[in-house]
Amino acid sequence: MRPIEYAEKAIKTMQKTYDAKDLPPKGRFHYHQGVFLSGVYETYQLTKKEEYFAYVKDWVDSVTTENGEFLKQDSGQLDDIQPGILLFPIYEKTKEKKYKILLDQLVKEIDEFPKTTEGAFWHKQRYPYQMWLDGLYMVGPFCVEYGAVFDRPDLWDLTIKQVLLMQEHTRDPKTDLWYHAWDEKREMPWANPVTGQSPEFWGRSIGWVPIAILDDLNYLPKNYPYVKELKKAVVDLLVAISRYQSKEDGRWYQVVDKGGQAGNWLENSCSCLFVAALCRAVSQGLLDESYLQVAKKGYRGVINSLTWEKEELQLGSICVGTGVGDYKHYCERDTSVNDLHGMGAFLLMCVEVEKIK
C-alpha cells in the first residue's frame, strides 16, 4: 500500500473506535486529540476528502459552545493550547465568529502564561521554572500561525525565543541531542545540580522539536531575524538523530542514545515523528536527499511493526506518556495500541512520506 493508504486505514480504524465527540480524554480540549486530529487534517489536505475535515470539526464543536467557550480546557498547561491549530482552517472555511473568539482566548492565555526569568514558558503552572521539549510543539506552531493570520509578529518573536532558549538549556554538545527537560531552579530530583538538565534523551519529546520548528518556519518570513538559527537547529538535531537509528529495524529507541541496553525498546511514536521531520527537512532543502534513505528505513520499520485485526490497523509500541525521570523511569513506561499520540504521529509520517514519492 502507498503511505497515504496506510494513513486512511488508520483514520478508518479510529473512526470505528471513536465518534469524534468520544475521542479521549472525552470532552476536553487537549493535545491528545489535537495531535491525532492534526494528522487527520494533514491527510484531508492531501486527499481532499471532506469526511476527514468534518471529523476534525465535529470534535472541535463537541468541546466548545456556540458562544465561543471551551467546555473543559486547562489554561494552566501548554498541552491544552496545542489543538488551537485546528481552529485556523475551520475559521477560514466557515468564517463563524465563535472560532475567532476561541483563538483569541488561547492567545490571551499565552500572553498571561508564566515564564522563566529569561522569558521561556513553564511547561505547566504546577511545574514552576521547568521547560520541557514538548512545549515547543504545544504552543509554538499556534503562536506563529496566529501571528501570521492576525498580524501579531510579537508572537513570532516569542516563539523564536522559546526555541533558542530550549536549545541553549537542553542541548548536549557531545551528541547534539536535546534532553527532555530543564529546571531553572535546579530543585527537581531529576535536575543536574550544575546544568539543570534532565538525565535522558526521551524519544518522543525530541520528536516534537523538529516538527514544531518546521511548522514554525512555514509562517515566518524567510528573512526574519533568527530564521537561519532555527533552520540550523533542525538540521543539527536531525543529523544527530539519524546517527541513533536502529541498524536492523530502522526505528528509534525510547531512550534514543541507549539502544540495545537492558530494558530499552523500539518506540513507534518517536520513530514516526523523526521520519516525518526528515522528509520535511529534505523537501524544504534543509537536508541532503541522502537523508531520505534514513527516513525510508524508519518508515519501513514502523510499517513492519503493524499488526491487523481484520481490516483494522494496529499500531503498538507507543509510550502512553511520561513525566521526567531517569533511564529506568522511561523504560518502564506503559505502552498502548493505537494511542492518540502514536496515531497522530503515524498520520504525519505517512503524509510526509507520500509527498516524497
Coordinates of C-alpha atoms in Angstrom, one line a residue:
M1 CA 0.0 0.0 0.0
R2 CA 1.0 3.6 -0.5
P3 CA 1.7 5.7 2.6
I4 CA -1.5 7.7 2.1
E5 CA -3.4 4.4 2.1
Y6 CA -1.9 3.4 5.4
A7 CA -3.0 6.9 6.7
E8 CA -6.5 6.3 5.6
K9 CA -6.6 2.8 7.1
A10 CA -5.5 4.4 10.4
I11 CA -8.2 7.0 10.3
K12 CA -10.9 4.5 9.4
T13 CA -9.8 2.3 12.3
M14 CA -10.0 5.2 14.7
Q15 CA -13.4 6.3 13.4
K16 CA -14.8 2.8 14.0
T17 CA -13.5 3.0 17.6
Y18 CA -14.4 6.6 18.4
D19 CA -17.1 9.0 17.3
A20 CA -15.4 12.4 17.1
K21 CA -17.0 13.6 20.4
D22 CA -15.7 10.5 22.2
L23 CA -12.0 10.9 21.5
P24 CA -10.2 10.6 24.8
P25 CA -10.0 12.4 27.2
K26 CA -13.6 12.9 26.3
G27 CA -15.0 16.4 26.4
R28 CA -11.6 18.1 27.0
F29 CA -9.7 20.4 24.6
H30 CA -6.4 18.7 24.9
Y31 CA -3.3 17.8 22.9
H32 CA -4.0 14.0 22.8
Q33 CA -6.9 14.7 20.4
G34 CA -5.1 17.7 18.9
V35 CA -2.1 15.6 17.8
F36 CA -4.2 12.9 16.3
L37 CA -6.6 15.3 14.5
S38 CA -3.7 17.4 13.2
G39 CA -2.7 14.2 11.4
V40 CA -6.3 13.8 10.2
Y41 CA -6.3 17.3 8.9
E42 CA -3.0 16.8 7.1
T43 CA -4.5 13.7 5.5
Y44 CA -7.5 15.8 4.4
Q45 CA -5.2 18.3 2.8
L46 CA -3.7 15.6 0.7
T47 CA -6.8 13.6 -0.2
K48 CA -9.4 16.4 -0.1
K49 CA -11.9 14.0 1.4
E50 CA -14.4 16.2 3.2
E51 CA -15.3 13.5 5.7
Y52 CA -11.9 14.0 7.3
F53 CA -12.4 17.7 7.7
A54 CA -15.8 17.0 9.2
Y55 CA -14.4 14.6 11.7
V56 CA -12.0 17.4 12.9
K57 CA -14.7 20.0 13.1
D58 CA -17.1 17.7 14.8
W59 CA -14.6 17.2 17.6
V60 CA -13.9 20.9 18.0
D61 CA -17.7 21.6 18.1
S62 CA -18.1 18.8 20.7
V63 CA -15.7 20.5 23.2
T64 CA -16.8 24.1 22.6
T65 CA -20.0 26.1 22.8
E66 CA -21.8 28.2 20.2
N67 CA -20.8 31.3 22.0
G68 CA -17.1 30.5 21.8
E69 CA -16.3 28.9 25.2
F70 CA -14.3 25.8 26.0
L71 CA -16.3 23.2 27.8
K72 CA -13.2 21.9 29.6
Q73 CA -9.7 23.4 29.0
D74 CA -6.9 23.9 31.4
S75 CA -5.3 27.3 30.9
G76 CA -2.5 26.3 33.3
Q77 CA -0.7 24.0 30.9
L78 CA 0.6 24.3 27.4
D79 CA -0.9 20.9 26.5
D80 CA -4.3 22.4 26.3
I81 CA -3.3 25.1 23.7
Q82 CA -2.0 22.7 21.0
P83 CA -5.4 21.8 19.5
G84 CA -5.8 25.5 18.7
I85 CA -4.1 24.9 15.4
L86 CA -7.3 23.1 14.3
L87 CA -9.3 26.3 14.7
F88 CA -7.5 28.2 11.9
P89 CA -8.7 26.1 9.0
I90 CA -12.2 25.8 10.5
Y91 CA -12.4 29.5 10.9
E92 CA -11.1 30.1 7.4
K93 CA -13.6 27.8 5.9
T94 CA -16.7 28.7 7.9
K95 CA -16.0 32.4 8.9
E96 CA -18.0 31.7 12.1
K97 CA -17.3 34.2 14.9
K98 CA -17.1 31.5 17.6
Y99 CA -13.8 30.2 16.2
K100 CA -12.2 33.6 16.3
I101 CA -13.3 34.0 19.9
L102 CA -11.7 30.7 20.8
L103 CA -8.5 31.6 19.0
D104 CA -8.4 34.9 20.9
Q105 CA -9.0 33.2 24.2
L106 CA -6.0 30.9 23.6
V107 CA -3.8 33.9 22.8
K108 CA -4.9 35.6 26.0
E109 CA -3.8 32.5 27.9
I110 CA -0.4 32.6 26.1
D111 CA 0.0 36.3 26.9
E112 CA -0.6 35.6 30.6
F113 CA 1.3 32.3 30.9
P114 CA 4.2 32.2 33.5
K115 CA 7.7 32.2 32.2
T116 CA 11.3 31.7 33.5
T117 CA 13.4 34.7 34.3
E118 CA 14.6 34.6 30.7
G119 CA 11.1 34.6 29.2
A120 CA 10.6 30.9 28.4
F121 CA 7.3 29.2 29.2
W122 CA 7.0 27.0 32.2
H123 CA 5.6 23.7 30.8
K124 CA 2.8 23.8 33.3
Q125 CA 1.9 26.2 36.1
R126 CA 2.3 23.4 38.6
Y127 CA 5.8 22.8 37.3
P128 CA 7.4 26.2 38.0
Y129 CA 10.5 27.2 36.2
Q130 CA 10.6 24.0 34.2
M131 CA 11.0 23.9 30.4
W132 CA 10.0 20.6 28.6
L133 CA 10.8 19.9 24.9
D134 CA 7.1 19.0 24.4
G135 CA 6.2 22.6 24.9
L136 CA 7.7 23.8 21.7
Y137 CA 5.1 21.8 19.8
M138 CA 2.2 22.6 22.2
V139 CA 2.4 26.3 21.7
G140 CA 4.9 27.3 19.0
P141 CA 3.0 26.5 15.8
F142 CA -0.2 28.0 17.2
C143 CA 1.6 31.2 18.1
V144 CA 3.3 31.6 14.7
E145 CA 0.2 30.9 12.7
Y146 CA -1.9 33.3 14.8
G147 CA 0.9 36.0 14.3
A148 CA 0.7 35.5 10.5
V149 CA -3.1 35.4 10.2
F150 CA -3.9 38.2 12.6
D151 CA -0.8 40.4 12.4
R152 CA 0.9 39.7 15.7
P153 CA 4.6 39.5 14.8
D154 CA 5.4 39.7 18.5
L155 CA 4.2 36.1 18.7
W156 CA 6.8 35.2 16.1
D157 CA 9.5 36.7 18.3
L158 CA 8.1 34.9 21.4
T159 CA 8.1 31.6 19.6
I160 CA 11.7 32.0 18.3
K161 CA 12.8 32.9 21.8
Q162 CA 11.3 29.7 23.1
V163 CA 13.2 27.6 20.6
L164 CA 16.6 29.3 21.1
L165 CA 16.3 29.1 24.9
M166 CA 15.3 25.5 24.8
Q167 CA 18.2 24.7 22.6
E168 CA 20.6 26.6 24.9
H169 CA 19.4 24.9 28.0
T170 CA 18.7 21.3 26.8
R171 CA 21.2 20.6 24.0
D172 CA 24.1 18.2 24.8
P173 CA 27.2 19.5 23.0
K174 CA 28.7 15.9 22.8
T175 CA 25.8 14.3 20.9
D176 CA 23.7 17.3 19.6
L177 CA 20.7 15.6 21.2
W178 CA 18.3 17.6 23.4
Y179 CA 17.5 16.5 27.0
H180 CA 13.8 16.1 27.8
A181 CA 13.6 19.0 30.3
W182 CA 15.4 21.8 32.1
D183 CA 14.9 23.2 35.6
E184 CA 16.0 26.8 36.1
K185 CA 16.0 26.5 39.9
R186 CA 17.8 23.1 39.9
E187 CA 15.3 21.9 42.5
M188 CA 13.8 18.8 40.9
P189 CA 15.2 15.4 41.8
W190 CA 15.9 14.8 38.1
A191 CA 17.8 18.1 37.6
N192 CA 21.5 18.1 37.2
P193 CA 22.6 20.4 40.0
V194 CA 25.0 22.3 37.7
T195 CA 23.2 22.4 34.4
G196 CA 19.6 22.0 35.5
Q197 CA 19.2 19.4 32.7
S198 CA 17.2 16.1 33.0
P199 CA 19.3 13.0 32.6
E200 CA 18.0 11.3 29.5
F201 CA 17.1 11.8 25.8
W202 CA 13.4 10.7 25.6
G203 CA 12.4 9.9 22.0
R204 CA 9.0 11.5 21.6
S205 CA 10.0 14.7 23.4
I206 CA 12.8 15.1 20.9
G207 CA 10.5 14.2 18.0
W208 CA 8.3 17.2 18.8
V209 CA 11.2 19.6 18.3
P210 CA 11.9 19.4 14.6
I211 CA 8.2 19.0 13.8
A212 CA 7.4 22.2 15.8
I213 CA 10.3 24.2 14.3
L214 CA 9.4 23.1 10.7
D215 CA 5.8 24.2 11.4
D216 CA 7.0 27.5 12.7
L217 CA 9.1 28.1 9.6
N218 CA 6.0 27.7 7.4
Y219 CA 4.7 31.0 8.7
L220 CA 7.9 33.0 9.4
P221 CA 9.1 35.4 6.6
K222 CA 12.2 33.9 5.1
N223 CA 14.4 36.8 6.0
Y224 CA 13.0 37.2 9.5
P225 CA 15.7 37.5 12.3
Y226 CA 16.9 34.2 13.6
V227 CA 15.3 32.1 10.9
K228 CA 18.7 30.8 9.9
E229 CA 19.4 29.8 13.5
L230 CA 16.1 27.9 13.6
K231 CA 17.0 26.0 10.4
K232 CA 20.4 25.1 11.7
A233 CA 18.8 23.8 14.9
V234 CA 16.6 21.5 12.9
V235 CA 19.4 20.3 10.7
D236 CA 21.8 19.7 13.6
L237 CA 19.2 17.8 15.6
L238 CA 18.1 15.6 12.7
V239 CA 21.6 14.8 11.7
A240 CA 22.2 13.7 15.3
I241 CA 19.0 11.7 15.5
S242 CA 20.0 9.8 12.3
R243 CA 23.1 8.5 14.0
Y244 CA 21.0 6.7 16.6
Q245 CA 18.7 4.9 14.2
S246 CA 18.5 1.1 14.8
K247 CA 20.5 -0.5 12.0
E248 CA 18.5 -3.7 12.0
D249 CA 15.0 -2.4 12.4
G250 CA 15.1 1.2 11.2
R251 CA 13.1 2.6 14.2
W252 CA 14.4 4.5 17.2
Y253 CA 14.6 3.7 20.9
Q254 CA 12.5 5.1 23.7
V255 CA 15.8 6.4 25.2
V256 CA 17.4 7.5 22.0
D257 CA 21.1 7.1 22.7
K258 CA 20.9 3.8 24.6
G259 CA 19.7 1.3 22.0
G260 CA 20.4 -2.3 23.0
Q261 CA 20.8 -1.5 26.7
A262 CA 18.7 -3.6 29.1
G263 CA 15.1 -2.5 29.3
N264 CA 15.2 -0.1 26.4
W265 CA 12.8 -0.7 23.5
L266 CA 11.9 0.5 20.0
E267 CA 9.2 3.1 20.2
N268 CA 6.8 3.9 17.3
S269 CA 5.6 7.5 18.0
C270 CA 9.1 9.0 18.1
S271 CA 10.1 7.0 15.0
C272 CA 7.1 8.4 13.1
L273 CA 8.0 11.9 14.1
F274 CA 11.6 11.6 13.1
V275 CA 10.7 10.2 9.7
A276 CA 8.1 12.9 9.2
A277 CA 10.7 15.6 10.1
L278 CA 13.4 14.1 7.9
C279 CA 11.1 14.1 4.9
R280 CA 10.0 17.7 5.5
A281 CA 13.6 18.9 6.0
V282 CA 14.7 17.3 2.7
S283 CA 11.7 18.6 0.8
Q284 CA 12.4 22.1 2.2
G285 CA 16.0 21.9 1.1
L286 CA 17.4 21.9 4.6
L287 CA 18.9 18.4 4.4
D288 CA 20.6 16.5 1.6
E289 CA 18.5 13.9 -0.2
S290 CA 20.6 11.1 1.2
Y291 CA 18.6 11.5 4.4
L292 CA 15.6 10.2 2.6
Q293 CA 17.2 6.8 2.9
V294 CA 17.2 7.2 6.7
A295 CA 13.5 8.3 6.5
K296 CA 12.5 5.4 4.3
K297 CA 14.2 2.9 6.5
G298 CA 12.4 4.3 9.5
Y299 CA 9.1 4.2 7.7
R300 CA 9.6 0.6 6.7
G301 CA 10.5 -0.2 10.4
V302 CA 7.2 1.3 11.6
I303 CA 5.1 -0.4 8.8
N304 CA 6.7 -3.8 9.5
S305 CA 5.7 -3.4 13.2
L306 CA 2.0 -3.1 12.3
T307 CA -0.5 -5.8 13.0
W308 CA -4.1 -6.1 11.8
E309 CA -7.4 -7.2 13.2
K310 CA -9.4 -7.9 10.1
E311 CA -9.3 -4.6 8.2
E312 CA -8.3 -2.5 11.3
L313 CA -4.7 -1.3 11.6
Q314 CA -3.0 -1.8 15.0
L315 CA 0.0 0.4 15.9
G316 CA 1.7 -0.8 19.0
S317 CA 4.9 0.1 21.0
I318 CA 3.6 3.6 21.7
C319 CA 4.6 5.2 25.0
V320 CA 1.5 6.3 26.8
G321 CA 3.2 9.5 28.0
T322 CA 5.6 10.3 30.8
G323 CA 6.9 12.8 33.2
V324 CA 10.6 13.5 33.5
G325 CA 12.8 10.8 35.1
D326 CA 15.8 8.5 34.9
Y327 CA 16.6 5.7 32.5
K328 CA 14.5 3.2 34.4
H329 CA 11.6 5.6 34.5
Y330 CA 11.4 5.8 30.7
C331 CA 12.0 2.2 30.1
E332 CA 9.2 1.1 32.4
R333 CA 6.5 3.3 31.0
D334 CA 3.4 1.5 29.8
T335 CA 2.7 1.1 26.1
S336 CA -0.5 1.2 24.2
V337 CA -2.0 0.2 20.9
N338 CA -3.5 3.0 18.7
D339 CA -2.8 5.6 21.4
L340 CA -3.6 9.0 20.0
H341 CA 0.0 10.2 20.4
G342 CA 1.2 7.4 18.1
M343 CA -1.7 7.5 15.6
G344 CA -1.2 11.2 15.1
A345 CA 2.5 10.8 14.6
F346 CA 1.8 7.9 12.2
L347 CA -0.5 10.1 10.1
L348 CA 2.0 12.9 9.9
M349 CA 4.7 10.3 8.9
C350 CA 2.5 8.7 6.2
V351 CA 1.6 12.1 4.7
E352 CA 5.2 13.3 4.5
V353 CA 6.4 10.0 3.0
E354 CA 3.6 10.1 0.5
K355 CA 4.7 13.6 -0.6
I356 CA 8.3 12.4 -1.4
K357 CA 7.2 9.6 -3.7

